[in-house]
PDB file of C-alpha atoms in Angstrom:
ATOM      1  CA  MET A   1      13.145 -15.217 -20.563  1.00 49.00           C
ATOM      2  CA  SER A   2      10.526 -13.843 -22.891  1.00 46.00           C
ATOM      3  CA  ARG A   3      11.487 -12.447 -26.268  1.00 47.00           C
ATOM      4  CA  SER A   4      11.533  -8.653 -26.513  1.00 45.00           C
ATOM      5  CA  ASN A   5       8.653  -7.076 -28.498  1.00 41.00           C
ATOM      6  CA  ASN A   6      11.176  -4.977 -30.420  1.00 49.00           C
ATOM      7  CA  THR A   7      13.065  -8.019 -31.662  1.00 59.00           C
ATOM      8  CA  ASN A   8      12.283  -9.313 -35.154  1.00 62.00           C
ATOM      9  CA  VAL A   9      14.457 -12.413 -34.802  1.00 68.00           C
ATOM     10  CA  SER A  10      12.644 -15.588 -33.742  1.00 76.00           C
ATOM     11  CA  ASP A  11      15.686 -17.831 -33.827  1.00 85.00           C
ATOM     12  CA  PHE A  12      19.421 -17.818 -34.456  1.00 89.00           C
ATOM     13  CA  ILE A  13      21.685 -19.832 -36.743  1.00 88.00           C
ATOM     14  CA  LEU A  14      24.897 -21.195 -35.195  1.00 90.00           C
ATOM     15  CA  MET A  15      27.513 -21.214 -37.966  1.00 87.00           C
ATOM     16  CA  GLY A  16      29.775 -23.556 -36.032  1.00 83.00           C
ATOM     17  CA  LEU A  17      33.505 -24.033 -36.462  1.00 84.00           C
ATOM     18  CA  THR A  18      33.828 -24.876 -40.161  1.00 82.00           C
ATOM     19  CA  ASP A  19      31.864 -25.301 -43.408  1.00 81.00           C
ATOM     20  CA  PHE A  20      33.944 -28.226 -44.680  1.00 84.00           C
ATOM     21  CA  GLU A  21      32.083 -31.525 -44.249  1.00 84.00           C
ATOM     22  CA  GLU A  22      35.248 -33.640 -43.856  1.00 88.00           C
ATOM     23  CA  ILE A  23      36.538 -31.417 -41.052  1.00 89.00           C
ATOM     24  CA  ARG A  24      33.091 -31.398 -39.404  1.00 90.00           C
ATOM     25  CA  LEU A  25      33.087 -35.213 -39.291  1.00 92.00           C
ATOM     26  CA  VAL A  26      36.571 -35.258 -37.756  1.00 93.00           C
ATOM     27  CA  LEU A  27      35.528 -32.659 -35.171  1.00 92.00           C
ATOM     28  CA  PHE A  28      32.361 -34.623 -34.418  1.00 94.00           C
ATOM     29  CA  ALA A  29      34.345 -37.788 -33.688  1.00 95.00           C
ATOM     30  CA  LEU A  30      36.887 -35.853 -31.595  1.00 95.00           C
ATOM     31  CA  PHE A  31      34.297 -33.889 -29.590  1.00 95.00           C
ATOM     32  CA  LEU A  32      32.167 -36.991 -29.050  1.00 96.00           C
ATOM     33  CA  LEU A  33      35.192 -38.845 -27.660  1.00 96.00           C
ATOM     34  CA  ILE A  34      36.076 -35.896 -25.412  1.00 95.00           C
ATOM     35  CA  TYR A  35      32.455 -35.633 -24.200  1.00 96.00           C
ATOM     36  CA  LEU A  36      32.290 -39.344 -23.364  1.00 96.00           C
ATOM     37  CA  VAL A  37      35.577 -39.093 -21.437  1.00 94.00           C
ATOM     38  CA  THR A  38      34.170 -36.010 -19.669  1.00 95.00           C
ATOM     39  CA  LEU A  39      31.013 -37.876 -18.656  1.00 95.00           C
ATOM     40  CA  LEU A  40      32.948 -40.937 -17.515  1.00 93.00           C
ATOM     41  CA  GLY A  41      35.667 -38.994 -15.697  1.00 91.00           C
ATOM     42  CA  ASN A  42      33.463 -36.544 -13.817  1.00 94.00           C
ATOM     43  CA  THR A  43      30.726 -39.056 -12.986  1.00 94.00           C
ATOM     44  CA  GLY A  44      33.408 -41.500 -11.826  1.00 90.00           C
ATOM     45  CA  MET A  45      35.015 -38.828  -9.640  1.00 90.00           C
ATOM     46  CA  ILE A  46      31.675 -37.995  -7.994  1.00 92.00           C
ATOM     47  CA  LEU A  47      30.898 -41.677  -7.347  1.00 91.00           C
ATOM     48  CA  ILE A  48      34.347 -42.483  -5.937  1.00 89.00           C
ATOM     49  CA  ILE A  49      34.188 -39.522  -3.546  1.00 89.00           C
ATOM     50  CA  ARG A  50      30.685 -40.499  -2.477  1.00 90.00           C
ATOM     51  CA  LEU A  51      31.431 -44.201  -2.009  1.00 87.00           C
ATOM     52  CA  ASP A  52      34.823 -44.003  -0.271  1.00 84.00           C
ATOM     53  CA  LEU A  53      34.572 -42.776   3.330  1.00 83.00           C
ATOM     54  CA  GLN A  54      38.238 -41.732   3.440  1.00 84.00           C
ATOM     55  CA  LEU A  55      37.498 -39.097   0.795  1.00 85.00           C
ATOM     56  CA  HIS A  56      34.754 -37.475   2.878  1.00 88.00           C
ATOM     57  CA  THR A  57      36.890 -34.392   3.553  1.00 89.00           C
ATOM     58  CA  SER A  58      36.461 -30.747   2.619  1.00 91.00           C
ATOM     59  CA  MET A  59      38.926 -30.956  -0.287  1.00 89.00           C
ATOM     60  CA  TYR A  60      37.030 -33.792  -1.950  1.00 90.00           C
ATOM     61  CA  PHE A  61      33.695 -32.223  -1.088  1.00 94.00           C
ATOM     62  CA  PHE A  62      34.729 -29.232  -3.215  1.00 94.00           C
ATOM     63  CA  LEU A  63      36.195 -31.526  -5.855  1.00 91.00           C
ATOM     64  CA  SER A  64      32.914 -33.423  -6.218  1.00 93.00           C
ATOM     65  CA  HIS A  65      31.122 -30.117  -6.879  1.00 95.00           C
ATOM     66  CA  LEU A  66      33.810 -29.156  -9.398  1.00 94.00           C
ATOM     67  CA  SER A  67      33.137 -32.426 -11.228  1.00 93.00           C
ATOM     68  CA  PHE A  68      29.394 -31.712 -11.142  1.00 95.00           C
ATOM     69  CA  LEU A  69      29.950 -28.212 -12.579  1.00 95.00           C
ATOM     70  CA  ASP A  70      32.262 -29.517 -15.320  1.00 93.00           C
ATOM     71  CA  LEU A  71      29.754 -32.224 -16.198  1.00 94.00           C
ATOM     72  CA  SER A  72      26.939 -29.668 -16.405  1.00 95.00           C
ATOM     73  CA  TYR A  73      29.138 -27.100 -18.172  1.00 90.00           C
ATOM     74  CA  SER A  74      30.024 -29.543 -20.930  1.00 93.00           C
ATOM     75  CA  THR A  75      26.438 -30.811 -21.268  1.00 95.00           C
ATOM     76  CA  VAL A  76      25.116 -27.277 -21.805  1.00 95.00           C
ATOM     77  CA  ILE A  77      27.394 -26.793 -24.849  1.00 94.00           C
ATOM     78  CA  THR A  78      28.630 -30.073 -26.344  1.00 94.00           C
ATOM     79  CA  PRO A  79      25.416 -31.959 -27.332  1.00 94.00           C
ATOM     80  CA  LYS A  80      24.140 -29.013 -29.425  1.00 92.00           C
ATOM     81  CA  THR A  81      27.599 -28.609 -30.961  1.00 92.00           C
ATOM     82  CA  LEU A  82      27.665 -32.305 -31.906  1.00 93.00           C
ATOM     83  CA  GLU A  83      24.180 -32.013 -33.426  1.00 92.00           C
ATOM     84  CA  ASN A  84      25.193 -29.008 -35.537  1.00 90.00           C
ATOM     85  CA  LEU A  85      28.323 -30.773 -36.796  1.00 90.00           C
ATOM     86  CA  LEU A  86      26.136 -33.520 -38.311  1.00 89.00           C
ATOM     87  CA  THR A  87      23.139 -31.555 -39.611  1.00 85.00           C
ATOM     88  CA  SER A  88      22.726 -28.817 -42.194  1.00 78.00           C
ATOM     89  CA  THR A  89      20.019 -27.133 -40.083  1.00 80.00           C
ATOM     90  CA  LYS A  90      21.808 -25.222 -37.332  1.00 85.00           C
ATOM     91  CA  ASN A  91      18.929 -23.220 -35.908  1.00 89.00           C
ATOM     92  CA  ILE A  92      18.494 -22.523 -32.207  1.00 91.00           C
ATOM     93  CA  SER A  93      15.430 -20.726 -30.870  1.00 90.00           C
ATOM     94  CA  PHE A  94      15.702 -17.289 -29.265  1.00 87.00           C
ATOM     95  CA  ARG A  95      14.646 -18.767 -25.919  1.00 89.00           C
ATOM     96  CA  GLY A  96      16.964 -21.770 -26.336  1.00 91.00           C
ATOM     97  CA  CYS A  97      19.917 -19.527 -27.156  1.00 91.00           C
ATOM     98  CA  PHE A  98      19.425 -17.305 -24.106  1.00 90.00           C
ATOM     99  CA  THR A  99      18.825 -20.347 -21.887  1.00 92.00           C
ATOM    100  CA  GLN A 100      22.112 -21.850 -23.062  1.00 93.00           C
ATOM    101  CA  MET A 101      23.888 -18.538 -22.394  1.00 92.00           C
ATOM    102  CA  TYR A 102      22.284 -18.253 -18.939  1.00 93.00           C
ATOM    103  CA  PHE A 103      23.495 -21.678 -17.789  1.00 95.00           C
ATOM    104  CA  PHE A 104      26.894 -21.144 -19.419  1.00 92.00           C
ATOM    105  CA  VAL A 105      27.460 -17.922 -17.419  1.00 92.00           C
ATOM    106  CA  PHE A 106      25.907 -19.403 -14.257  1.00 95.00           C
ATOM    107  CA  LEU A 107      28.162 -22.476 -14.263  1.00 94.00           C
ATOM    108  CA  GLY A 108      31.258 -20.486 -15.251  1.00 91.00           C
ATOM    109  CA  ALA A 109      30.809 -17.865 -12.509  1.00 92.00           C
ATOM    110  CA  THR A 110      30.037 -20.570  -9.936  1.00 95.00           C
ATOM    111  CA  GLU A 111      33.216 -22.427 -10.887  1.00 93.00           C
ATOM    112  CA  CYS A 112      35.272 -19.244 -10.390  1.00 92.00           C
ATOM    113  CA  PHE A 113      34.199 -18.967  -6.760  1.00 94.00           C
ATOM    114  CA  LEU A 114      34.399 -22.713  -6.212  1.00 95.00           C
ATOM    115  CA  LEU A 115      38.049 -22.599  -7.293  1.00 93.00           C
ATOM    116  CA  SER A 116      38.529 -19.745  -4.808  1.00 94.00           C
ATOM    117  CA  SER A 117      37.024 -21.891  -2.054  1.00 95.00           C
ATOM    118  CA  MET A 118      39.352 -24.744  -2.999  1.00 93.00           C
ATOM    119  CA  ALA A 119      42.336 -22.366  -2.839  1.00 93.00           C
ATOM    120  CA  TYR A 120      41.285 -21.248   0.654  1.00 94.00           C
ATOM    121  CA  ASP A 121      40.944 -24.906   1.666  1.00 93.00           C
ATOM    122  CA  ARG A 122      44.524 -25.587   0.498  1.00 91.00           C
ATOM    123  CA  TYR A 123      45.706 -22.468   2.358  1.00 92.00           C
ATOM    124  CA  VAL A 124      44.226 -23.700   5.643  1.00 93.00           C
ATOM    125  CA  ALA A 125      45.572 -27.237   5.087  1.00 90.00           C
ATOM    126  CA  ILE A 126      49.154 -26.062   4.561  1.00 90.00           C
ATOM    127  CA  CYS A 127      49.380 -22.874   6.640  1.00 90.00           C
ATOM    128  CA  ASN A 128      47.242 -23.970   9.583  1.00 90.00           C
ATOM    129  CA  PRO A 129      47.207 -27.797   9.523  1.00 88.00           C
ATOM    130  CA  LEU A 130      46.491 -28.339  13.228  1.00 90.00           C
ATOM    131  CA  ARG A 131      43.267 -26.331  13.078  1.00 92.00           C
ATOM    132  CA  TYR A 132      42.291 -27.532   9.596  1.00 92.00           C
ATOM    133  CA  PRO A 133      39.442 -29.870  10.723  1.00 91.00           C
ATOM    134  CA  VAL A 134      38.023 -27.135  12.961  1.00 93.00           C
ATOM    135  CA  ILE A 135      38.243 -24.268  10.455  1.00 93.00           C
ATOM    136  CA  MET A 136      37.061 -26.259   7.420  1.00 94.00           C
ATOM    137  CA  SER A 137      33.950 -27.535   9.151  1.00 94.00           C
ATOM    138  CA  VAL A 138      30.979 -29.026   7.343  1.00 93.00           C
ATOM    139  CA  THR A 139      29.041 -25.806   7.971  1.00 95.00           C
ATOM    140  CA  LEU A 140      31.736 -23.601   6.416  1.00 96.00           C
ATOM    141  CA  CYS A 141      32.148 -25.896   3.405  1.00 95.00           C
ATOM    142  CA  ARG A 142      28.411 -25.907   2.725  1.00 96.00           C
ATOM    143  CA  SER A 143      28.292 -22.129   3.171  1.00 97.00           C
ATOM    144  CA  LEU A 144      31.109 -21.625   0.647  1.00 96.00           C
ATOM    145  CA  ILE A 145      29.420 -23.932  -1.866  1.00 97.00           C
ATOM    146  CA  THR A 146      26.058 -22.193  -1.418  1.00 97.00           C
ATOM    147  CA  ALA A 147      27.676 -18.769  -1.798  1.00 96.00           C
ATOM    148  CA  SER A 148      29.363 -19.909  -5.032  1.00 96.00           C
ATOM    149  CA  TYR A 149      26.048 -21.003  -6.552  1.00 97.00           C
ATOM    150  CA  VAL A 150      24.234 -17.854  -5.377  1.00 96.00           C
ATOM    151  CA  ILE A 151      26.912 -15.565  -6.865  1.00 94.00           C
ATOM    152  CA  GLY A 152      26.802 -17.580 -10.088  1.00 94.00           C
ATOM    153  CA  PHE A 153      23.016 -17.147 -10.221  1.00 95.00           C
ATOM    154  CA  ILE A 154      23.238 -13.376  -9.645  1.00 93.00           C
ATOM    155  CA  ASP A 155      25.954 -13.014 -12.303  1.00 92.00           C
ATOM    156  CA  SER A 156      24.056 -14.981 -14.930  1.00 93.00           C
ATOM    157  CA  PHE A 157      20.693 -13.386 -14.165  1.00 91.00           C
ATOM    158  CA  ALA A 158      22.125  -9.861 -14.442  1.00 90.00           C
ATOM    159  CA  ASN A 159      24.011 -10.810 -17.606  1.00 89.00           C
ATOM    160  CA  VAL A 160      21.004 -12.267 -19.437  1.00 83.00           C
ATOM    161  CA  LEU A 161      18.762  -9.445 -18.179  1.00 87.00           C
ATOM    162  CA  CYS A 162      21.103  -6.923 -19.814  1.00 87.00           C
ATOM    163  CA  MET A 163      21.285  -8.964 -23.035  1.00 86.00           C
ATOM    164  CA  ASN A 164      17.498  -9.324 -23.163  1.00 82.00           C
ATOM    165  CA  THR A 165      17.093  -5.554 -23.549  1.00 83.00           C
ATOM    166  CA  LEU A 166      18.888  -5.591 -26.903  1.00 84.00           C
ATOM    167  CA  ARG A 167      17.114  -5.551 -30.263  1.00 84.00           C
ATOM    168  CA  PHE A 168      17.931  -8.049 -32.995  1.00 83.00           C
ATOM    169  CA  CYS A 169      16.496  -6.784 -36.283  1.00 79.00           C
ATOM    170  CA  ASP A 170      18.226  -8.186 -39.340  1.00 75.00           C
ATOM    171  CA  SER A 171      20.985 -10.757 -39.091  1.00 80.00           C
ATOM    172  CA  ASN A 172      20.424 -13.848 -36.981  1.00 85.00           C
ATOM    173  CA  ILE A 173      23.665 -15.623 -37.895  1.00 87.00           C
ATOM    174  CA  ILE A 174      25.939 -16.293 -34.891  1.00 88.00           C
ATOM    175  CA  HIS A 175      29.524 -16.821 -36.013  1.00 85.00           C
ATOM    176  CA  HIS A 176      30.243 -19.267 -33.244  1.00 87.00           C
ATOM    177  CA  PHE A 177      29.382 -22.835 -32.205  1.00 90.00           C
ATOM    178  CA  PHE A 178      27.296 -21.813 -29.170  1.00 91.00           C
ATOM    179  CA  CYS A 179      25.433 -18.777 -27.836  1.00 90.00           C
ATOM    180  CA  ASP A 180      28.337 -16.833 -26.399  1.00 87.00           C
ATOM    181  CA  ILE A 181      28.136 -13.219 -25.264  1.00 86.00           C
ATOM    182  CA  HIS A 182      30.367 -11.390 -27.768  1.00 84.00           C
ATOM    183  CA  PRO A 183      28.970 -12.971 -30.984  1.00 86.00           C
ATOM    184  CA  ILE A 184      25.393 -12.181 -29.848  1.00 88.00           C
ATOM    185  CA  LEU A 185      26.306  -8.599 -28.956  1.00 87.00           C
ATOM    186  CA  ALA A 186      27.673  -8.223 -32.484  1.00 85.00           C
ATOM    187  CA  LEU A 187      24.209  -9.030 -33.937  1.00 87.00           C
ATOM    188  CA  SER A 188      22.352  -6.298 -32.044  1.00 86.00           C
ATOM    189  CA  CYS A 189      21.007  -3.362 -34.087  1.00 84.00           C
ATOM    190  CA  THR A 190      21.045  -1.099 -31.007  1.00 83.00           C
ATOM    191  CA  ASP A 191      23.902   0.509 -29.116  1.00 84.00           C
ATOM    192  CA  THR A 192      25.475  -2.171 -26.913  1.00 85.00           C
ATOM    193  CA  ARG A 193      27.832   0.132 -24.973  1.00 87.00           C
ATOM    194  CA  ASP A 194      25.825   0.176 -21.728  1.00 88.00           C
ATOM    195  CA  THR A 195      25.236  -3.565 -21.911  1.00 88.00           C
ATOM    196  CA  GLU A 196      28.936  -4.205 -22.511  1.00 87.00           C
ATOM    197  CA  ILE A 197      29.861  -2.023 -19.530  1.00 89.00           C
ATOM    198  CA  MET A 198      27.473  -3.918 -17.241  1.00 89.00           C
ATOM    199  CA  ILE A 199      28.688  -7.308 -18.476  1.00 86.00           C
ATOM    200  CA  PHE A 200      32.309  -6.193 -18.083  1.00 85.00           C
ATOM    201  CA  ILE A 201      31.620  -5.037 -14.514  1.00 89.00           C
ATOM    202  CA  PHE A 202      29.988  -8.335 -13.502  1.00 87.00           C
ATOM    203  CA  ALA A 203      32.476 -10.560 -15.366  1.00 84.00           C
ATOM    204  CA  GLY A 204      35.427  -8.451 -14.261  1.00 84.00           C
ATOM    205  CA  SER A 205      34.403  -8.378 -10.596  1.00 89.00           C
ATOM    206  CA  THR A 206      33.821 -12.156 -10.619  1.00 89.00           C
ATOM    207  CA  LEU A 207      37.254 -12.850 -12.086  1.00 86.00           C
ATOM    208  CA  VAL A 208      39.102 -10.210 -10.044  1.00 89.00           C
ATOM    209  CA  VAL A 209      37.591 -11.125  -6.650  1.00 92.00           C
ATOM    210  CA  SER A 210      38.119 -14.844  -7.178  1.00 93.00           C
ATOM    211  CA  LEU A 211      41.639 -14.296  -8.547  1.00 91.00           C
ATOM    212  CA  ILE A 212      42.588 -12.087  -5.591  1.00 94.00           C
ATOM    213  CA  THR A 213      41.376 -14.803  -3.202  1.00 94.00           C
ATOM    214  CA  ILE A 214      43.378 -17.450  -5.063  1.00 93.00           C
ATOM    215  CA  SER A 215      46.485 -15.249  -5.344  1.00 92.00           C
ATOM    216  CA  VAL A 216      46.496 -14.321  -1.639  1.00 95.00           C
ATOM    217  CA  SER A 217      45.954 -17.969  -0.683  1.00 93.00           C
ATOM    218  CA  TYR A 218      48.823 -19.198  -2.839  1.00 91.00           C
ATOM    219  CA  ALA A 219      51.146 -16.361  -1.792  1.00 92.00           C
ATOM    220  CA  SER A 220      50.639 -17.488   1.823  1.00 93.00           C
ATOM    221  CA  ILE A 221      51.086 -21.130   0.808  1.00 90.00           C
ATOM    222  CA  LEU A 222      54.341 -20.339  -1.023  1.00 89.00           C
ATOM    223  CA  SER A 223      55.627 -18.373   1.955  1.00 90.00           C
ATOM    224  CA  THR A 224      54.868 -21.305   4.275  1.00 88.00           C
ATOM    225  CA  ILE A 225      56.449 -23.865   1.932  1.00 87.00           C
ATOM    226  CA  LEU A 226      59.679 -21.847   1.671  1.00 86.00           C
ATOM    227  CA  LYS A 227      59.988 -21.907   5.468  1.00 85.00           C
ATOM    228  CA  ILE A 228      59.965 -25.723   5.531  1.00 82.00           C
ATOM    229  CA  ASN A 229      63.502 -27.010   6.025  1.00 81.00           C
ATOM    230  CA  SER A 230      63.313 -30.511   4.541  1.00 80.00           C
ATOM    231  CA  THR A 231      63.106 -31.049   0.788  1.00 79.00           C
ATOM    232  CA  SER A 232      60.627 -33.910   1.222  1.00 78.00           C
ATOM    233  CA  GLY A 233      58.413 -31.649   3.356  1.00 75.00           C
ATOM    234  CA  LYS A 234      58.415 -28.985   0.665  1.00 77.00           C
ATOM    235  CA  GLN A 235      57.561 -31.536  -2.036  1.00 79.00           C
ATOM    236  CA  LYS A 236      54.722 -33.005   0.017  1.00 75.00           C
ATOM    237  CA  ALA A 237      53.275 -29.549   0.758  1.00 75.00           C
ATOM    238  CA  PHE A 238      53.520 -28.481  -2.878  1.00 78.00           C
ATOM    239  CA  SER A 239      51.988 -31.730  -4.170  1.00 76.00           C
ATOM    240  CA  THR A 240      48.804 -31.061  -2.173  1.00 73.00           C
ATOM    241  CA  CYS A 241      48.034 -27.947  -4.218  1.00 79.00           C
ATOM    242  CA  ALA A 242      49.844 -28.576  -7.550  1.00 79.00           C
ATOM    243  CA  SER A 243      46.775 -30.101  -9.234  1.00 79.00           C
ATOM    244  CA  HIS A 244      44.521 -27.244  -8.167  1.00 81.00           C
ATOM    245  CA  LEU A 245      47.073 -24.656  -9.284  1.00 83.00           C
ATOM    246  CA  LEU A 246      47.312 -26.281 -12.722  1.00 81.00           C
ATOM    247  CA  GLY A 247      43.507 -26.373 -13.079  1.00 83.00           C
ATOM    248  CA  VAL A 248      43.212 -22.727 -12.016  1.00 86.00           C
ATOM    249  CA  THR A 249      45.887 -21.592 -14.482  1.00 85.00           C
ATOM    250  CA  ILE A 250      44.220 -23.314 -17.441  1.00 83.00           C
ATOM    251  CA  PHE A 251      40.690 -22.158 -16.527  1.00 84.00           C
ATOM    252  CA  TYR A 252      41.461 -18.518 -15.765  1.00 84.00           C
ATOM    253  CA  GLY A 253      43.957 -18.140 -18.608  1.00 82.00           C
ATOM    254  CA  THR A 254      41.363 -18.940 -21.283  1.00 79.00           C
ATOM    255  CA  MET A 255      38.540 -17.020 -19.535  1.00 76.00           C
ATOM    256  CA  ILE A 256      40.572 -13.808 -19.201  1.00 75.00           C
ATOM    257  CA  PHE A 257      41.795 -14.089 -22.800  1.00 72.00           C
ATOM    258  CA  THR A 258      38.228 -14.413 -24.066  1.00 69.00           C
ATOM    259  CA  TYR A 259      36.062 -12.156 -21.908  1.00 64.00           C
ATOM    260  CA  LEU A 260      37.999  -9.240 -20.436  1.00 61.00           C
ATOM    261  CA  LYS A 261      37.843  -7.213 -23.648  1.00 57.00           C
ATOM    262  CA  SER A 262      35.269  -5.418 -25.784  1.00 54.00           C
ATOM    263  CA  SER A 263      33.116  -7.184 -28.362  1.00 53.00           C
ATOM    264  CA  LYS A 264      34.855  -5.184 -31.141  1.00 54.00           C
ATOM    265  CA  SER A 265      38.120  -6.970 -30.393  1.00 51.00           C
ATOM    266  CA  TYR A 266      36.441 -10.373 -30.797  1.00 52.00           C
ATOM    267  CA  SER A 267      38.556 -12.527 -33.120  1.00 52.00           C
ATOM    268  CA  LEU A 268      36.648 -15.348 -34.816  1.00 55.00           C
ATOM    269  CA  GLY A 269      39.541 -17.813 -35.088  1.00 59.00           C
ATOM    270  CA  LYS A 270      41.426 -17.194 -31.842  1.00 62.00           C
ATOM    271  CA  ASP A 271      38.348 -16.861 -29.641  1.00 69.00           C
ATOM    272  CA  GLN A 272      36.700 -19.961 -31.082  1.00 78.00           C
ATOM    273  CA  VAL A 273      39.828 -22.017 -30.312  1.00 78.00           C
ATOM    274  CA  ALA A 274      39.862 -20.622 -26.753  1.00 79.00           C
ATOM    275  CA  SER A 275      36.124 -21.339 -26.443  1.00 83.00           C
ATOM    276  CA  VAL A 276      36.568 -24.955 -27.561  1.00 86.00           C
ATOM    277  CA  PHE A 277      39.261 -25.303 -24.939  1.00 84.00           C
ATOM    278  CA  TYR A 278      37.301 -24.053 -21.916  1.00 82.00           C
ATOM    279  CA  THR A 279      33.860 -25.390 -22.879  1.00 88.00           C
ATOM    280  CA  ILE A 280      34.800 -28.833 -24.197  1.00 89.00           C
ATOM    281  CA  VAL A 281      38.413 -29.696 -23.296  1.00 88.00           C
ATOM    282  CA  ILE A 282      38.811 -28.334 -19.734  1.00 88.00           C
ATOM    283  CA  PRO A 283      35.798 -30.279 -18.328  1.00 90.00           C
ATOM    284  CA  MET A 284      37.565 -33.418 -19.555  1.00 91.00           C
ATOM    285  CA  LEU A 285      40.984 -32.383 -18.187  1.00 87.00           C
ATOM    286  CA  ASN A 286      39.934 -31.568 -14.613  1.00 84.00           C
ATOM    287  CA  PRO A 287      39.136 -35.145 -13.464  1.00 85.00           C
ATOM    288  CA  LEU A 288      42.356 -36.319 -15.153  1.00 84.00           C
ATOM    289  CA  ILE A 289      44.412 -33.593 -13.453  1.00 83.00           C
ATOM    290  CA  TYR A 290      42.963 -34.276 -10.012  1.00 79.00           C
ATOM    291  CA  SER A 291      42.956 -38.075 -10.236  1.00 74.00           C
ATOM    292  CA  LEU A 292      46.141 -38.999 -12.104  1.00 62.00           C
ATOM    293  CA  ARG A 293      48.273 -36.814  -9.812  1.00 60.00           C
ATOM    294  CA  ASN A 294      46.470 -37.895  -6.660  1.00 69.00           C
ATOM    295  CA  LYS A 295      47.393 -41.119  -4.838  1.00 73.00           C
ATOM    296  CA  GLU A 296      44.363 -40.834  -2.520  1.00 75.00           C
ATOM    297  CA  VAL A 297      41.944 -40.956  -5.472  1.00 77.00           C
ATOM    298  CA  LYS A 298      43.821 -43.901  -7.026  1.00 74.00           C
ATOM    299  CA  ASN A 299      43.783 -45.792  -3.727  1.00 77.00           C
ATOM    300  CA  ALA A 300      40.098 -44.959  -3.221  1.00 78.00           C
ATOM    301  CA  LEU A 301      39.296 -46.368  -6.670  1.00 75.00           C
ATOM    302  CA  ILE A 302      41.123 -49.592  -5.791  1.00 76.00           C
ATOM    303  CA  ARG A 303      39.256 -49.853  -2.471  1.00 79.00           C
ATOM    304  CA  VAL A 304      35.861 -49.263  -4.099  1.00 75.00           C
ATOM    305  CA  MET A 305      36.566 -51.910  -6.759  1.00 78.00           C
ATOM    306  CA  GLN A 306      37.747 -54.410  -4.126  1.00 75.00           C
ATOM    307  CA  GLU A 307      34.614 -53.812  -2.049  1.00 74.00           C
ATOM    308  CA  ARG A 308      32.435 -54.437  -5.089  1.00 71.00           C
ATOM    309  CA  GLU A 309      34.338 -57.684  -5.806  1.00 69.00           C
ATOM    310  CA  HIS A 310      33.857 -58.908  -2.217  1.00 69.00           C
ATOM    311  CA  LYS A 311      30.118 -58.146  -2.350  1.00 67.00           C
ATOM    312  CA  ALA A 312      29.826 -59.931  -5.675  1.00 59.00           C
TER     313      ALA A 312
END
């Protein structure tokens, strides 16, 4: 990502969340704690799934990739945010800023389609349980994962390519804590209408296609659950997808609120709070949502710990 010849800005300044030193120290301690929990939770989830043979199923295969994405997602944003909360120098190079934005969009778009794949997996498990092992084969699971990463790459590449055509002449102050799309668009001294349209098309199509897949899957799941006669059967069927549904609601709610609008409607306070939530908080919540509500993960953790004790 080379810097445009028409751009006079060599670096950007990330203003962060607040100018008050006391609040910055509190936020640093809070974000550091959240980041450590994120690292521990997602790394632990990946290791448990890898080490316990009973979790070598399609659902946990997708879940391990979700943990990897959340771990990467948080690492792209949080360390730089923590650094800026402690230092007075908040510069980020032009190349560094666009690299951060590239990986942010790449990981976000990939997660959208991964969540769609997980919804389809739950649909097959509940609506077609007898053929579940046949339909959700290793080949199909790997194909869905590969497709998610490829679509994420295309989305992010197109997004950054559009942004790289803009000129940045005067102001280099980003009123945000990371290199997000809308605050950078606001700095451009050229007309951003075409760029905004392209970004809206790519972001909108990513969200709409993945949301349609999830909605259709869960509509079919709900229809199947309502046909179950026993209350215990309904509860068991619903419990298999409740965690995923909660994760999807939180993730898509904040993404739609933040990105499916023009840069002129960007609100510094509201959008920064939403951004903190989906870049820092959600990566911590996902392993908690999927593990605390899941007896299989709890039992797997116990088995892994017991095996380690026996070997010791």
